[in-house]
Structure formats: structure tokens, C-alpha cells
Short mmCIF file of C-alpha atoms and ligand atoms in Angstrom, two decimals:
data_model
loop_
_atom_site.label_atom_id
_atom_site.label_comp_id
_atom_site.label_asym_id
_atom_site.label_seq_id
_atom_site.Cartn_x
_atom_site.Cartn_y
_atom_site.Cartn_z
CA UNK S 1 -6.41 -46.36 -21.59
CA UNK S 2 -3.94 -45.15 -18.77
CA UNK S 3 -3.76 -41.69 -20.25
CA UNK S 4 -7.22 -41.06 -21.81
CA UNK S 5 -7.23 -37.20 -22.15
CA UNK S 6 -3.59 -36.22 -21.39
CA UNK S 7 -1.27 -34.60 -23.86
CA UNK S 8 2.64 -36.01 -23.70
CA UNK S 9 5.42 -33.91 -25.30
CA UNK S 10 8.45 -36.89 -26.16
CA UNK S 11 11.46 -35.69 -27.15
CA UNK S 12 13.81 -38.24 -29.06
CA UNK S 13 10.85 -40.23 -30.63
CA UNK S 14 11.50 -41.02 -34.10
CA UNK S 15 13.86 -44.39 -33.03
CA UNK S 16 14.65 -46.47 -30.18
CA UNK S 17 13.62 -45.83 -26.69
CA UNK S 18 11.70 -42.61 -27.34
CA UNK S 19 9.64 -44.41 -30.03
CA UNK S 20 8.71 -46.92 -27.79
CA UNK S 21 7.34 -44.51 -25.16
CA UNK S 22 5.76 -42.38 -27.70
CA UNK S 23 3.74 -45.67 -29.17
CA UNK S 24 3.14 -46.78 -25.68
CA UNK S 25 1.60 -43.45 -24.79
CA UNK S 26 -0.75 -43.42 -27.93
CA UNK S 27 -1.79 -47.03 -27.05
CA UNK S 28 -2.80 -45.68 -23.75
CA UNK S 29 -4.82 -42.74 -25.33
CA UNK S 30 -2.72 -39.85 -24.97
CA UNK S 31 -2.19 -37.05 -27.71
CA UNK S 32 1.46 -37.24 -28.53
CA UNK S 33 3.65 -34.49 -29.78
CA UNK S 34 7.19 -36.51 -31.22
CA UNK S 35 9.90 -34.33 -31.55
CA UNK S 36 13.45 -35.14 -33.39
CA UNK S 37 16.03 -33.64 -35.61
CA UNK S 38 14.71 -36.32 -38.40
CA UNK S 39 11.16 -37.24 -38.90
CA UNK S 40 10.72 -41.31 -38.63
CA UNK S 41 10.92 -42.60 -42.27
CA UNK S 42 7.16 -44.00 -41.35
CA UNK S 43 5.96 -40.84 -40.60
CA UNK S 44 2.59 -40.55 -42.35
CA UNK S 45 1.93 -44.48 -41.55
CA UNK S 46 2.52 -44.08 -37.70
CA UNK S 47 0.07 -40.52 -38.12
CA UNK S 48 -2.20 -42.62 -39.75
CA UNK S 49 -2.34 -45.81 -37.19
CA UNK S 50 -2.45 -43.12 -34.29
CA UNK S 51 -5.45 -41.29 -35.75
CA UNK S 52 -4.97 -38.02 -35.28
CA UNK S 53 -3.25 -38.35 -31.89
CA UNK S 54 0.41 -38.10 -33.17
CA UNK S 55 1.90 -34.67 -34.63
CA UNK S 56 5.51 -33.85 -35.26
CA UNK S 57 8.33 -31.03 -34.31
CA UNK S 58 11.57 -31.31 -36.15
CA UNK S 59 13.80 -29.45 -34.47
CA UNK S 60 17.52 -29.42 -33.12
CA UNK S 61 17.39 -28.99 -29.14
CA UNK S 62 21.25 -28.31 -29.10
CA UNK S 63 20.41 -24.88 -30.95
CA UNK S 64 19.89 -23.55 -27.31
CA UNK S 65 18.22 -19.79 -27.62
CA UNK S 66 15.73 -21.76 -30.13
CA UNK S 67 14.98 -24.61 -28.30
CA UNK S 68 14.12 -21.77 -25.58
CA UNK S 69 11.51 -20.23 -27.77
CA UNK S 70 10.72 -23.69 -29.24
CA UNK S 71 9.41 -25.07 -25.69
CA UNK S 72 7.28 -22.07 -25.15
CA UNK S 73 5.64 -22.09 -28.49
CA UNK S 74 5.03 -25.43 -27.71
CA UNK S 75 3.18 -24.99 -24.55
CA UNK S 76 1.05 -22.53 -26.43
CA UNK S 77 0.39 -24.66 -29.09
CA UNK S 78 -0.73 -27.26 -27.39
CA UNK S 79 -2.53 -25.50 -24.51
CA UNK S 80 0.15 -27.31 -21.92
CA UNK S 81 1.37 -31.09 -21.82
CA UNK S 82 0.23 -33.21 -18.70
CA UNK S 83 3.70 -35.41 -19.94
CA UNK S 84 7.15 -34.36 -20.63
CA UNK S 85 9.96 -36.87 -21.34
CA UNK S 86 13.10 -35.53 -21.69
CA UNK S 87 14.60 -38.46 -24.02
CA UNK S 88 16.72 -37.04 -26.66
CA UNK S 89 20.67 -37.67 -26.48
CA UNK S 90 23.82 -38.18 -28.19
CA UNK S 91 27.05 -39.25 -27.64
CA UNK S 92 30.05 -37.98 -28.40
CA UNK S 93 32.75 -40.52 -26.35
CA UNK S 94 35.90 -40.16 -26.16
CA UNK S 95 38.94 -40.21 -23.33
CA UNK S 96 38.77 -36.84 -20.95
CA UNK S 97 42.40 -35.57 -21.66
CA UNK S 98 41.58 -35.58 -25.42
CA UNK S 99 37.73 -34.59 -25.47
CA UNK S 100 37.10 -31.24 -27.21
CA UNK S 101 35.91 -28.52 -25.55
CA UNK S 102 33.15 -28.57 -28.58
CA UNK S 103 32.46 -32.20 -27.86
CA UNK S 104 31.85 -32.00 -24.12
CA UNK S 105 30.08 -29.09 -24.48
CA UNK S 106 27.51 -30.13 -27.30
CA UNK S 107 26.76 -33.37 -25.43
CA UNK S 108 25.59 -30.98 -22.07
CA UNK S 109 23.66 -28.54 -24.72
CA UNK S 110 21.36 -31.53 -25.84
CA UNK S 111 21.25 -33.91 -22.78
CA UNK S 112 21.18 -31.26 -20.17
CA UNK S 113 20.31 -27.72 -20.96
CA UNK S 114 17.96 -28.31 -23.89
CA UNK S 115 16.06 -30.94 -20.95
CA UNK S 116 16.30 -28.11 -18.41
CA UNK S 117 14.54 -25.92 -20.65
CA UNK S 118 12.03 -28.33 -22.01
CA UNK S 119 10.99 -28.84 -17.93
CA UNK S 120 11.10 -25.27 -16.99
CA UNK S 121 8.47 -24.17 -19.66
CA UNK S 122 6.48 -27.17 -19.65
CA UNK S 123 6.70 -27.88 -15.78
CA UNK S 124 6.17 -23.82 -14.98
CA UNK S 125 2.85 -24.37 -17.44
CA UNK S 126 1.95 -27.54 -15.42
CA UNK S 127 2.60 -25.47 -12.02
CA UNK S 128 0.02 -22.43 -13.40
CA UNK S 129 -3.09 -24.64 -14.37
CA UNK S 130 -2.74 -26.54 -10.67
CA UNK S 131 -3.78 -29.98 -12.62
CA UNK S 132 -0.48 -32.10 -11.85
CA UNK S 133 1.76 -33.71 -14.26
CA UNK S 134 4.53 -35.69 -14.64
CA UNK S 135 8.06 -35.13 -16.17
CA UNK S 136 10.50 -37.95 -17.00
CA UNK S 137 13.99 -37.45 -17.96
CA UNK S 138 16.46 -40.21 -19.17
CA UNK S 139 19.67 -40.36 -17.50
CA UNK S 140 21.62 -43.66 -17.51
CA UNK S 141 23.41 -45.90 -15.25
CA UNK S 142 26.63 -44.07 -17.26
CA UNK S 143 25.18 -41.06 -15.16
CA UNK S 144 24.97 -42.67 -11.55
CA UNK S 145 28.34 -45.31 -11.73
CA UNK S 146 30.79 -43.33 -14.67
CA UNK S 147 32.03 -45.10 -17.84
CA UNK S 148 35.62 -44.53 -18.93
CA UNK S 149 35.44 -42.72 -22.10
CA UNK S 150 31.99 -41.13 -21.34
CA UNK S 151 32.84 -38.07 -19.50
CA UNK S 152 30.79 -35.20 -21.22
CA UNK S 153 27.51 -38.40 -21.67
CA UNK S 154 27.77 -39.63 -18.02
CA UNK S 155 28.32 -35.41 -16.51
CA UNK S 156 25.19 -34.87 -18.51
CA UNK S 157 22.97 -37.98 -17.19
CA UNK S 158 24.60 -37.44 -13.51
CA UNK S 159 23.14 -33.57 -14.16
CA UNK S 160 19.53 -34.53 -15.20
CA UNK S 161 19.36 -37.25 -12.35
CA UNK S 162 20.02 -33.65 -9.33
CA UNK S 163 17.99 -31.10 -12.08
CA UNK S 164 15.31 -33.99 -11.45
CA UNK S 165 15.39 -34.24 -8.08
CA UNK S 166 15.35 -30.42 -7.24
CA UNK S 167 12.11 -29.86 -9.87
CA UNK S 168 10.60 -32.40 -8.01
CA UNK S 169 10.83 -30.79 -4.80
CA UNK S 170 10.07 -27.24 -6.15
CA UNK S 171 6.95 -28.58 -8.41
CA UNK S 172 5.67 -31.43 -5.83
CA UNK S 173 3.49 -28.57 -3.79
CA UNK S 174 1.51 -27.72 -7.23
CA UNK S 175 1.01 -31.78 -7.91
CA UNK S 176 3.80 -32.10 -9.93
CA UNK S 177 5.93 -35.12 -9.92
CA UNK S 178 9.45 -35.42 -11.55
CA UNK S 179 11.50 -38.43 -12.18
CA UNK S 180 14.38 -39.88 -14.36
CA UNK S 181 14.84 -43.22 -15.32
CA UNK S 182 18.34 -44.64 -15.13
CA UNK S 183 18.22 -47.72 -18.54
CA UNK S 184 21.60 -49.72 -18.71
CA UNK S 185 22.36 -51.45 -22.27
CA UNK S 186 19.21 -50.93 -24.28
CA UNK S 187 19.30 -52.09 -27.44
CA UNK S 188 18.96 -49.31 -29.79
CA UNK S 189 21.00 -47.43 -33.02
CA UNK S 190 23.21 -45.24 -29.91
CA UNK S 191 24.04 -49.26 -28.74
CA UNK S 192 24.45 -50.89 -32.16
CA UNK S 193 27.42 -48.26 -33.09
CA UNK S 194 29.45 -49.57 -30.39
CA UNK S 195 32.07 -52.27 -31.22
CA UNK S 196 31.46 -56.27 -31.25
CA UNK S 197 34.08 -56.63 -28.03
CA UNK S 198 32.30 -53.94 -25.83
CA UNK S 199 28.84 -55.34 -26.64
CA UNK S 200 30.12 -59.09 -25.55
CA UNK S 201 31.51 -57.45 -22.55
CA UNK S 202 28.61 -55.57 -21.59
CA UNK S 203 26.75 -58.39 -22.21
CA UNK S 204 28.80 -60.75 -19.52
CA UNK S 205 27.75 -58.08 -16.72
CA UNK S 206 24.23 -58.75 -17.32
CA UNK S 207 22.78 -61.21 -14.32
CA UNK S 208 19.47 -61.38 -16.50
CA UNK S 209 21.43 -62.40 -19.73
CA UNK S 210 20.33 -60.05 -22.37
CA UNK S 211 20.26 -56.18 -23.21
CA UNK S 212 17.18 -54.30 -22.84
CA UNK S 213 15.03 -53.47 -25.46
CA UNK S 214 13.10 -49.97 -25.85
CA UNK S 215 9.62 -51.99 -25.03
CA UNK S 216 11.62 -52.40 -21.22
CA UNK S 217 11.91 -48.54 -20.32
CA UNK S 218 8.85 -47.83 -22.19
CA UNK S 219 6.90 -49.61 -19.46
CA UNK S 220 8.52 -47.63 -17.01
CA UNK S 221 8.14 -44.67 -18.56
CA UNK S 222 4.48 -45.56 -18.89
CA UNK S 223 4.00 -46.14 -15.05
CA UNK S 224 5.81 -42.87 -14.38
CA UNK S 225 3.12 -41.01 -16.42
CA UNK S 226 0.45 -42.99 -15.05
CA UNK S 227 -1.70 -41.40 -11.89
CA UNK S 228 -0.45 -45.35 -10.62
CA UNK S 229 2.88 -43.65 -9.99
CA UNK S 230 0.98 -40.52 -7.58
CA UNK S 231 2.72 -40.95 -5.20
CA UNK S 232 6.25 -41.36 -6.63
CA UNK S 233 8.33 -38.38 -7.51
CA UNK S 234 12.47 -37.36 -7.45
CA UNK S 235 13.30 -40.82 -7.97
CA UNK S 236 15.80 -42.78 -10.36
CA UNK S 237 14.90 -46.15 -11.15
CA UNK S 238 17.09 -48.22 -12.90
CA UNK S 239 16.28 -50.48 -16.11
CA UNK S 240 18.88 -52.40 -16.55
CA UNK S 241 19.05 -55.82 -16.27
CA UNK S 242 20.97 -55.77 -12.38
CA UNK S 243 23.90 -55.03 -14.03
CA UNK S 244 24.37 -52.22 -11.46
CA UNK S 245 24.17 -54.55 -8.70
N1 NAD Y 301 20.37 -47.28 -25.52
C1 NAD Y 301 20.88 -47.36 -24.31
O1 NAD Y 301 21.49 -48.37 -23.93
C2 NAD Y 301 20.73 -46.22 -23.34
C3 NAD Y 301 21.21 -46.39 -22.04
C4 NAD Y 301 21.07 -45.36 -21.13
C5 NAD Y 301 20.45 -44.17 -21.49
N2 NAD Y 301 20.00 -44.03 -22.77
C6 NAD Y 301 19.37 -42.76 -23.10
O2 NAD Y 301 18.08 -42.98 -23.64
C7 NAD Y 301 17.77 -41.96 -24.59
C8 NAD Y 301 17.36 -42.59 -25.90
O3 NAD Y 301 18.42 -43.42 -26.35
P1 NAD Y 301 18.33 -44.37 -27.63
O4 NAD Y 301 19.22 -45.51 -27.36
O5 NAD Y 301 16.91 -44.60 -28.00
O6 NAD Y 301 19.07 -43.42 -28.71
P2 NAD Y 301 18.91 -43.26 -30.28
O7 NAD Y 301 20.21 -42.74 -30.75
O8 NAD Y 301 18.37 -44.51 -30.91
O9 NAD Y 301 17.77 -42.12 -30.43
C9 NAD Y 301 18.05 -40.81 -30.01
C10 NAD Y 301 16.88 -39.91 -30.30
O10 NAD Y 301 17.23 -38.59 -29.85
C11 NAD Y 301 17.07 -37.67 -30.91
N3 NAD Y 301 18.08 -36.63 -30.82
C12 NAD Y 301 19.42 -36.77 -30.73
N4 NAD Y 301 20.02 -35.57 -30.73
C13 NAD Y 301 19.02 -34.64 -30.85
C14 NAD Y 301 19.00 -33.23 -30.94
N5 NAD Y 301 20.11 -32.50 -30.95
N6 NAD Y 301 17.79 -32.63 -31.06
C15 NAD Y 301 16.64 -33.34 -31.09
N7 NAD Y 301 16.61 -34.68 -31.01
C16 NAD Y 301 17.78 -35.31 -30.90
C17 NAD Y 301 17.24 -38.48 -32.19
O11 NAD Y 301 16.64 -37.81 -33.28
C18 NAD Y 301 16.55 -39.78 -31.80
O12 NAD Y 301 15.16 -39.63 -31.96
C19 NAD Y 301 19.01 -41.08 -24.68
O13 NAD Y 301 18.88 -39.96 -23.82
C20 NAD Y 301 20.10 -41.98 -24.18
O14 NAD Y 301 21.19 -41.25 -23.65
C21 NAD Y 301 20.12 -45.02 -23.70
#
């Protein structure tokens, strides 16, 4: 019970990686607020199996001035999270000269700005009541290396991975740490939509010889949480398989 008594606000947690963390977290005895623009088709199962430890926010972070209002409500609700992860993202790829302005932009309002606000309420919260915390945000190896076709996705993840570092050296004096995990190909619905020849491809790079699954960051994420991580903070650590390397 690595997080007996501590409250975890996961955004993206109806499917694939976020899911996994937010499980993981209940497993290890946190109170777990889910948020998505969908509630999980298992909703009231998953409530049930978590006891009372799971509630839900539907909610669309890309609506910016709401999401705003949203994170503050939030903190108020539930009197401050000792967690954030900053999950939730979308892609919208395409090849720079012919992205939309619409395109790059909506990919920054839900990767970026929506995380930046998520961390400035909940982190400024974790600051006041001097008890530590930790906030995790998911960039991607898109974010540190580039992917042809990815511009607005891998601007976004490059963003989080300096907003990361720069909370963590403006929060570390109150005890609160800040990382971002970096995952390479995790096999998820955002993977599964790409085509049969990129997955092969992406596959070949792979010195451990398989994608990731959610379970794979989820254990990170876990250890970043954890008071095992104390003395970590403004890192990005890399799930991916060495395909970076
Ligand atoms: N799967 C991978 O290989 C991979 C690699 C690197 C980074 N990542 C990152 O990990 C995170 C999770 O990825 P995944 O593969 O589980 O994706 P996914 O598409 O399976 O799940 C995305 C989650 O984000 C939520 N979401 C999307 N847009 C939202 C919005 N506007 N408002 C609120 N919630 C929204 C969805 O509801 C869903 O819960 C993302 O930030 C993604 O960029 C994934």
C-alpha cells in the first residue's frame, strides 16, 4: 500500500496508459479522481471493485477557460491531490507544411496548456499545505528525438518535458517534486490507429523486441508517486524498450 492516504488526480484514465496508472494507484491505496472526455464503458464495475476510492470528471481539457475553473474546483473538491498526472493526449499528425493552424493548435491546448493548468492549481495547492507531492506529466520520446509527421504532438511533449523541469525547480523548496515520463511505442487505442507498415517498422527499432504495454509506464508512474522516488525530481525517464538508444 505505497500510497495509503494520498489522493491522485489522473487525467486520461478511462483507456490505455492512464487506466493503468489509475488501477495501479487504487491497488496501492490511493483515492483516485479519473478524468476523461468519455467515462470507461465499465464505469460502475471499476467504482465498485475500487470501493469507494474511484470517482469520475468528464470533462474536455482542450475547452481551455473551463479546464481553468475545472482544476480549481477540483482542488476544492477534493481538499488538494498529493498526485497529479498529466496523461491525457491526442494526436492530430500530419506533415508541417500542410498542418492546420486548428490542428497544431488543438494538439498544444490538450497536451500542453490544459497540463500547465492542471499543475499550476494543483501544484500551487500542494505548495500552500507544505506536505509535498508529486506531479507526473507524459511526454514521449516523439517529444525529446522528433517524428516526421508529428510536429504539433512532439512541440507539445518537447513543451511538458521544460514546463516540467522549471515546476520542479520552483516547487522543489516546498517538497514538491515534478517529473515526466518519456514512453516510446506503448501499446494502446492512440498506437493501434496507426498503419500495419509503421507498426512493423517501429517494431524492428525495438532492441527488447516488443511494444510496451500500459502495465510498463504504470510502474513508473507508480515509483514517481511513491515517497521511494524522494529524492528524484525534473527528470525524464524513458519507457521504451531502448529504442532511443
Ligand atoms: N501509446 C504510446 O505509444 C504513447 C507513447 C508516448 C506517449 N504517449 C502518451 O501517453 C498518454 C496516454 O496515451 P495512450 O496511448 O494511453 O492514449 P489513448 O488514446 O489510449 O488514451 C488517451 C486518454 O486521454 C483522454 N483524452 C484525450 N483527449 C482529451 C481531452 N481533450 N480531454 C480530456 N481527456 C482527453 C482520453 O479520453 C483517454 O482517456 C498520452 O499523453 C500520449 O501522448 C503514448
Amino acid at each position: 500500500m505505497r500510497l495509503k492516504n494520498k489522493r491522485a488526480l489522473v487525467t486520461g484514465a478511462s483507456r490505455g496508459i492512464g487506466r493503468a496508472i489509475a488501477e495501479r494507484f487504487l491497488e496501492e491505496g490511493a483515492a483516485v479522481w479519473g478524468l476523461s472526455t468519455k467515462e470507461p464503458e465499465d464505469l460502475d464495475d471499476w467504482k465498485a471493485r475500487a470501493g469507494g476510492a474511484l470517482r469520475w470528471v468528464c470533462a474536455d481539457l482542450g475547452a481551455l477557460p473551463e479546464t481553468e475553473a475545472l482544476a480549481a474546483a477540483l482542488v476544492k473538491e477534493a481538499g488538494g491531490f498529493d498526485i497529479l498526472v498529466n496523461n491525457a493526449g491526442l494526436t492530430r499528425d500530419g506533415l508541417s507544411f500542410r498542418m492546420s493552424l486548428a490542428d497544431f493548435q488543438k494538439v498544444l491546448d490538450v497536451n500542453l496548456t490544459a497540463a500547465f493548468l492542471l499543475a499550476r492549481a494543483v501544484g500551487f495547492d500542494m505548495a500552500r499545505r507544505r506536505q509535498g507531492g508529486s506531479i507526473i506529466s507524459m511526454a514521449s520520446v516523439v517529444g525529446l528525438h522528433g517524428n516526421a509527421g508529428q510536429a504539433n504532438y512532439a512541440a507539445s511533449k518537447a513543451a511538458l518535458v521544460g514546463l516540467s523541469k522549471t515546476l520542479a525547480l520552483e516547487c522543489a523548496g516546498r517538497g514538491v517534486r515534478v517529473n515526466a515520463i518519456a514512453p516510446g511505442f506503448i501499446d494502446s487505442d492512440m498506437t493501434r490507429a496507426l498503419s500495419p507498415s509503421v507498426t512493423q517498422k517501429m517494431l524492428e527499432r525495438i532492441p527488447l523486441g516488443r511494444f510496451g504495454v500500459p502495465g510498463d509506464v504504470a510502474a513508473l508512474a507508480l515509483f514517481l508517486a511513491s515517497d521511494e522516488s524522494a529524492y528524484l525530481t525534473g527528470q525524464v525517464i524513458a519507457v521504451d524498450g531502448g529504442m532511443c538508444l
